[in-house]
Amino acid sequence: MKLKLDLHPIFSDSRKIEQGLNDIILEAVSKRASEVEIIPGKGSGALKKTVLRFLERPEIKPLYHRVEKDDENFGRIFVHFRFHPDQAGQGGAAPKSTVSVSCFCCQADIIHILNEELMAGEITSANAECRSCGSPNKIVIRSQRSGKLAATAESGYEADR
Ligand SMILES: [Zn+2]
């Protein structure tokens, strides 16, 4: 499966670009897509740099296999994914290691990578800074009986604890 994100309609809205990039990468991970094509638009070198910077982020980089740049044709960027064969055939469920929550402050998507496997019913929490508004979020992750992860974000400010 291949996915495509065209940034033309939202090129002037950096927040929508951020959301769009977050969404398409998460969708690719959850659907086990082999490739995401990102189209920043012809002549928009700055936007292309924004996309490449996004893909370099420490929480995004582990999610994909490699980036391929198409400099000849409209500056398209291809993000290639590779999933372990032993993860195949699980109904397209997202790997247990990735959760997405909405920032408690600005509702922007925050992607969190879980480095541990949770037992059913187990709860863990992690701290993450929102990329959009900078607020510290406390992400609470619960493993449901189905094996899927449910995550919520709370204020991570010290004063609120
Ligand atoms: Zn935020």
XYZ file of N, CA and C and ligand atoms in Angstrom:
484
model
N 0.844 -1.194 0.000
C 0.000 0.000 0.000
C 0.883 1.250 0.000
N 0.471 2.217 -0.817
C 1.201 3.477 -0.872
C 0.271 4.635 -0.512
N 0.808 5.559 0.251
C 0.017 6.725 0.653
C 0.645 7.975 0.054
N -0.174 9.023 -0.036
C 0.313 10.249 -0.644
C -0.154 11.460 0.158
N 0.744 12.394 0.363
C 0.382 13.643 1.040
C 0.800 14.809 0.155
N -0.190 15.555 -0.296
C 0.072 16.723 -1.137
C -0.017 17.978 -0.271
N 1.088 18.680 -0.159
C 1.117 19.852 0.722
C 0.668 21.134 0.018
N 0.355 21.051 -1.257
C -0.081 22.255 -1.995
C -1.218 23.006 -1.298
N -2.292 22.307 -0.885
C -3.448 23.050 -0.339
C -3.159 23.675 1.027
N -2.122 23.232 1.707
C -1.893 23.726 3.071
C -0.500 24.339 3.224
N 0.117 24.693 2.075
C 1.523 25.094 2.109
C 1.808 26.299 3.005
N 0.784 27.148 3.218
C 1.025 28.383 3.971
C 0.710 28.234 5.456
N 0.215 27.054 5.854
C -0.211 26.865 7.236
C 0.713 25.849 7.911
N 1.691 26.354 8.655
C 2.710 25.452 9.191
C 2.116 24.442 10.169
N 1.047 24.832 10.862
C 0.440 23.910 11.822
C -0.265 22.761 11.106
N -0.935 23.102 9.985
C -1.600 22.040 9.211
C -0.575 21.122 8.573
N 0.551 21.681 8.181
C 1.623 20.858 7.611
C 2.124 19.877 8.658
N 2.345 20.392 9.852
C 2.787 19.561 10.980
C 1.795 18.421 11.220
N 0.517 18.772 11.276
C -0.536 17.774 11.489
C -0.568 16.763 10.351
N -0.486 17.300 9.122
C -0.552 16.438 7.940
C 0.576 15.422 7.924
N 1.777 15.895 8.266
C 2.937 15.001 8.289
C 2.789 13.956 9.386
N 2.391 14.419 10.570
C 2.144 13.488 11.671
C 1.141 12.414 11.273
N 0.020 12.868 10.708
C -1.070 11.952 10.370
C -0.645 10.913 9.340
N 0.064 11.373 8.302
C 0.380 10.441 7.222
C 1.405 9.403 7.684
N 2.335 9.814 8.554
C 3.330 8.855 9.047
C 2.653 7.828 9.964
N 1.758 8.325 10.824
C 1.038 7.403 11.705
C 0.151 6.457 10.915
N -0.495 7.003 9.877
C -1.359 6.167 9.043
C -0.528 5.083 8.358
N 0.636 5.488 7.873
C 1.514 4.518 7.207
C 1.931 3.408 8.173
N 2.251 3.798 9.407
C 2.667 2.804 10.395
C 1.510 1.863 10.726
N 0.319 2.448 10.942
C -0.806 1.619 11.372
C -1.322 0.738 10.243
N -1.225 1.209 8.994
C -1.700 0.396 7.860
C -0.587 -0.426 7.235
N 0.605 -0.286 7.780
C 1.769 -0.978 7.241
C 1.962 -0.656 5.769
N 1.899 0.605 5.447
C 2.142 1.032 4.074
C 3.622 0.862 3.760
N 3.903 0.602 2.494
C 5.298 0.419 2.114
C 5.963 1.747 1.786
N 5.109 2.735 1.436
C 5.693 3.988 0.960
C 4.722 5.149 1.168
N 5.275 6.302 1.540
C 4.502 7.535 1.579
C 5.160 8.528 0.632
N 4.355 9.082 -0.269
C 4.862 10.094 -1.183
C 4.433 11.457 -0.668
N 5.392 12.340 -0.444
C 5.069 13.683 0.040
C 5.411 14.681 -1.054
N 4.435 15.496 -1.395
C 4.615 16.452 -2.479
C 4.618 17.871 -1.915
N 5.800 18.451 -1.720
C 5.839 19.803 -1.167
C 5.429 20.848 -2.197
N 5.530 20.536 -3.458
C 5.189 21.506 -4.490
C 6.437 22.039 -5.162
N 6.298 22.335 -6.429
C 7.432 22.766 -7.231
C 7.952 24.108 -6.732
N 9.263 24.220 -6.662
C 9.864 25.506 -6.307
C 9.747 25.874 -4.843
N 9.192 24.976 -4.022
C 9.062 25.312 -2.610
C 10.160 24.619 -1.812
N 11.368 25.119 -1.982
C 12.522 24.513 -1.310
C 12.416 24.570 0.202
N 11.832 25.659 0.703
C 11.709 25.816 2.152
C 10.792 24.752 2.733
N 9.704 24.479 2.019
C 8.742 23.485 2.488
C 9.365 22.088 2.478
N 10.149 21.848 1.440
C 10.830 20.566 1.349
C 11.779 20.387 2.544
N 12.470 21.470 2.896
C 13.368 21.412 4.060
C 12.579 21.132 5.336
N 11.397 21.753 5.438
C 10.540 21.514 6.603
C 10.194 20.030 6.710
N 9.847 19.444 5.560
C 9.481 18.021 5.549
C 10.669 17.158 5.960
N 11.836 17.473 5.408
C 13.023 16.665 5.718
C 13.425 16.816 7.186
N 13.267 18.044 7.724
C 13.560 18.250 9.143
C 12.608 17.440 10.013
N 11.319 17.433 9.610
C 10.326 16.649 10.344
C 10.738 15.174 10.369
N 11.168 14.667 9.214
C 11.512 13.246 9.107
C 12.770 12.892 9.895
N 13.583 13.900 10.201
C 14.817 13.677 10.957
C 14.584 13.652 12.466
N 13.390 14.030 12.897
C 13.143 14.111 14.336
C 13.347 12.762 15.021
N 13.868 12.807 16.231
C 14.199 11.551 16.930
C 13.000 10.641 17.162
N 11.787 11.218 17.260
C 10.628 10.352 17.493
C 10.014 9.859 16.183
N 10.391 10.476 15.067
C 9.841 10.089 13.769
C 10.773 9.109 13.055
N 12.059 9.389 13.155
C 13.043 8.630 12.391
C 12.963 7.119 12.576
N 12.747 6.636 13.803
C 12.694 5.171 13.971
C 11.479 4.529 13.315
N 10.501 5.349 12.878
C 9.254 4.793 12.360
C 9.366 4.338 10.909
N 10.342 4.867 10.183
C 10.438 4.497 8.768
C 11.814 3.929 8.468
N 11.947 3.421 7.229
C 13.199 2.777 6.838
C 14.177 3.776 6.211
N 13.739 4.471 5.158
C 14.638 5.452 4.541
C 13.850 6.480 3.738
N 14.520 7.593 3.461
C 13.921 8.673 2.688
C 14.575 8.720 1.318
N 13.749 8.887 0.303
C 14.268 9.007 -1.052
C 13.798 10.334 -1.625
N 14.738 11.110 -2.133
C 14.383 12.410 -2.694
C 14.351 12.339 -4.205
N 13.353 12.940 -4.758
C 13.192 12.957 -6.206
C 13.429 14.391 -6.676
N 14.679 14.721 -6.913
C 15.018 16.109 -7.219
C 14.595 16.517 -8.622
N 14.436 15.544 -9.493
C 14.092 15.862 -10.874
C 12.642 16.307 -11.002
N 11.789 15.636 -10.262
C 10.374 15.778 -10.540
C 9.606 16.414 -9.377
N 9.444 17.713 -9.392
C 8.607 18.441 -8.434
C 9.073 18.325 -6.986
N 10.292 17.876 -6.790
C 10.808 17.826 -5.433
C 10.071 16.866 -4.517
N 9.529 15.817 -5.107
C 8.799 14.866 -4.265
C 9.737 14.143 -3.301
N 9.169 13.735 -2.190
C 9.929 12.982 -1.189
C 9.204 11.664 -0.956
N 9.950 10.587 -1.048
C 9.365 9.268 -0.775
C 9.907 8.750 0.551
N 8.994 8.343 1.394
C 9.403 7.743 2.657
C 9.098 6.248 2.565
N 10.119 5.457 2.687
C 9.943 4.013 2.578
C 9.864 3.373 3.958
N 8.952 2.440 4.066
C 8.754 1.738 5.333
C 9.085 0.274 5.145
N 9.549 -0.317 6.198
C 9.835 -1.743 6.146
C 9.373 -2.337 7.463
N 8.498 -3.296 7.365
C 7.985 -3.912 8.587
C 8.498 -5.337 8.710
N 8.718 -5.727 9.926
C 9.216 -7.081 10.153
C 8.178 -8.095 9.702
N 8.634 -9.157 9.040
C 7.695 -10.173 8.563
C 6.881 -10.778 9.708
N 7.473 -10.885 10.879
C 6.750 -11.523 11.982
C 5.657 -10.612 12.546
N 5.606 -9.379 12.077
C 4.522 -8.492 12.489
C 3.356 -8.546 11.497
N 3.592 -9.228 10.368
C 2.560 -9.278 9.338
C 1.385 -10.137 9.790
N 0.242 -9.894 9.189
C -0.916 -10.731 9.445
C -1.553 -10.520 10.796
N -1.332 -9.364 11.392
C -1.985 -9.077 12.664
C -3.121 -8.085 12.469
N -3.736 -8.185 11.300
C -4.889 -7.346 11.032
C -4.556 -5.875 10.857
N -3.325 -5.602 10.498
C -2.942 -4.227 10.231
C -2.893 -3.350 11.459
N -2.857 -3.949 12.634
C -2.784 -3.150 13.847
C -1.444 -2.439 13.935
N -1.445 -1.302 14.576
C -0.213 -0.549 14.731
C 0.753 -1.332 15.611
N 2.039 -1.183 15.374
C 2.994 -1.816 16.272
C 2.738 -1.321 17.692
N 2.963 -2.169 18.659
C 2.660 -1.802 20.034
C 3.481 -0.627 20.517
N 4.519 -0.337 19.778
C 5.482 0.622 20.288
C 5.133 2.084 20.008
N 4.053 2.345 19.254
C 3.768 3.728 18.902
C 2.380 4.154 19.351
N 2.283 5.275 20.038
C 0.973 5.818 20.375
C 0.906 7.270 19.929
N -0.305 7.709 19.663
C -0.526 9.095 19.283
C -1.547 9.703 20.229
N -1.230 10.851 20.774
C -2.165 11.536 21.672
C -2.305 12.981 21.210
N -3.364 13.629 21.701
C -3.527 15.053 21.436
C -2.965 15.827 22.618
N -2.178 16.851 22.343
C -1.600 17.684 23.395
C -2.710 18.228 24.291
N -2.512 18.144 25.605
C -3.550 18.618 26.534
C -3.801 20.108 26.357
N -2.809 20.799 25.820
C -2.876 22.256 25.725
C -3.435 22.712 24.383
N -2.817 22.271 23.295
C -3.187 22.805 21.976
C -3.808 21.759 21.065
N -3.931 20.525 21.524
C -4.572 19.431 20.775
C -3.758 18.921 19.589
N -2.552 19.430 19.425
C -1.723 18.921 18.328
C -1.359 17.465 18.604
N -1.118 16.717 17.542
C -0.735 15.311 17.712
C 0.662 15.195 18.300
N 0.807 14.312 19.241
C 2.122 13.985 19.768
C 2.319 12.490 19.560
N 3.409 12.141 18.895
C 3.712 10.726 18.685
C 4.703 10.287 19.748
N 4.376 9.202 20.394
C 5.289 8.698 21.420
C 5.645 7.254 21.100
N 6.909 6.968 21.193
C 7.367 5.604 20.935
C 7.620 4.910 22.262
N 7.002 3.780 22.398
C 7.109 3.018 23.635
C 8.222 1.990 23.462
N 9.139 1.981 24.393
C 10.265 1.058 24.267
C 10.037 -0.243 25.013
N 8.879 -0.368 25.605
C 8.600 -1.586 26.369
C 7.309 -2.224 25.859
N 7.189 -3.506 26.049
C 5.953 -4.194 25.739
C 5.100 -4.191 26.994
N 3.849 -3.765 26.857
C 2.970 -3.747 28.015
C 2.148 -5.023 28.073
N 1.969 -5.541 29.284
C 1.047 -6.649 29.480
C -0.367 -6.091 29.413
N -1.335 -6.939 29.074
C -2.725 -6.481 29.053
C -3.092 -5.906 30.413
N -3.682 -4.729 30.399
C -4.095 -4.094 31.644
C -3.014 -3.253 32.294
N -1.801 -3.353 31.791
C -0.696 -2.598 32.381
C -0.740 -1.129 31.950
N -0.328 -0.265 32.865
C -0.329 1.169 32.577
C 1.074 1.719 32.771
N 1.472 2.598 31.888
C 2.756 3.259 32.057
C 2.586 4.722 31.682
N 3.527 5.541 32.037
C 3.442 6.944 31.648
C 4.803 7.448 31.202
N 4.771 8.496 30.411
C 6.009 9.065 29.889
C 5.824 10.564 29.725
N 6.901 11.279 29.719
C 6.817 12.719 29.520
C 7.263 13.073 28.109
N 6.541 13.997 27.504
C 6.891 14.443 26.156
C 6.546 15.920 26.017
N 7.407 16.615 25.326
C 7.144 18.029 25.087
C 6.408 18.173 23.768
N 5.340 18.980 23.793
C 4.577 19.201 22.567
C 5.420 19.982 21.571
N 5.483 19.477 20.339
C 6.262 20.141 19.295
C 5.596 21.430 18.844
N 4.302 21.515 19.071
C 3.544 22.636 18.548
C 3.531 23.818 19.517
N 3.224 23.578 20.797
C 3.117 24.684 21.748
C 4.183 24.635 22.832
N 4.951 23.564 22.891
C 6.049 23.493 23.851
C 5.657 23.054 25.250
N 4.370 22.792 25.470
C 3.935 22.393 26.805
C 4.403 20.982 27.136
N 4.811 20.757 28.380
C 5.138 19.393 28.777
C 3.862 18.574 28.948
N 3.836 17.414 28.342
C 2.687 16.517 28.458
C 3.100 15.262 29.208
N 2.224 14.818 30.077
C 2.411 13.506 30.686
C 1.510 12.546 29.922
N 2.108 11.601 29.243
C 1.339 10.661 28.428
C 1.114 9.386 29.232
N -0.152 9.055 29.419
C -0.490 7.842 30.157
C -0.941 6.788 29.146
N -0.273 5.653 29.152
C -0.541 4.614 28.161
C -1.036 3.358 28.870
N -2.171 2.876 28.414
C -2.756 1.688 29.024
C -2.911 0.608 27.956
N -2.513 -0.578 28.275
C -2.704 -1.701 27.370
C -4.077 -2.316 27.631
N -4.919 -2.288 26.611
C -6.275 -2.804 26.789
C -6.299 -4.319 26.640
N -7.437 -4.914 26.970
C -7.531 -6.366 26.940
C -7.302 -6.893 25.526
N -7.708 -6.101 24.536
C -7.539 -6.507 23.143
C -6.077 -6.475 22.710
N -5.238 -5.884 23.554
C -3.837 -5.764 23.181
C -3.510 -4.409 22.589
N -4.567 -3.655 22.248
C -4.323 -2.325 21.701
C -3.969 -1.353 22.820
N -3.269 -0.318 22.441
C -2.865 0.674 23.429
C -3.809 1.876 23.397
N -4.188 2.339 24.564
C -4.972 3.570 24.671
C -4.100 4.582 25.398
N -4.025 5.789 24.858
C -3.160 6.785 25.483
C -3.889 8.110 25.639
N -3.614 8.775 26.754
C -4.165 10.105 26.973
C -3.033 11.022 27.423
N -3.228 12.307 27.199
C -2.222 13.280 27.604
C -2.777 14.169 28.708
N -1.948 14.380 29.721
C -2.310 15.292 30.806
C -1.250 16.370 30.888
N -1.568 17.397 31.636
C -0.573 18.443 31.853
C 0.647 17.866 32.556
N 1.811 18.197 32.048
C 3.029 17.711 32.671
C 3.743 18.784 33.478
N 3.058 19.912 33.699
C 3.691 20.973 34.486
C 3.856 20.534 35.936
N 5.001 20.862 36.485
C 5.300 20.484 37.875
C 4.225 20.950 38.829
N 3.743 22.184 38.632
C 2.785 22.799 39.546
C 1.465 22.037 39.598
N 1.202 21.259 38.546
C -0.068 20.548 38.476
C 0.009 19.183 39.147
N 1.192 18.814 39.573
C 1.315 17.462 40.116
C 0.868 17.408 41.561
Zn 0.632 21.602 22.492
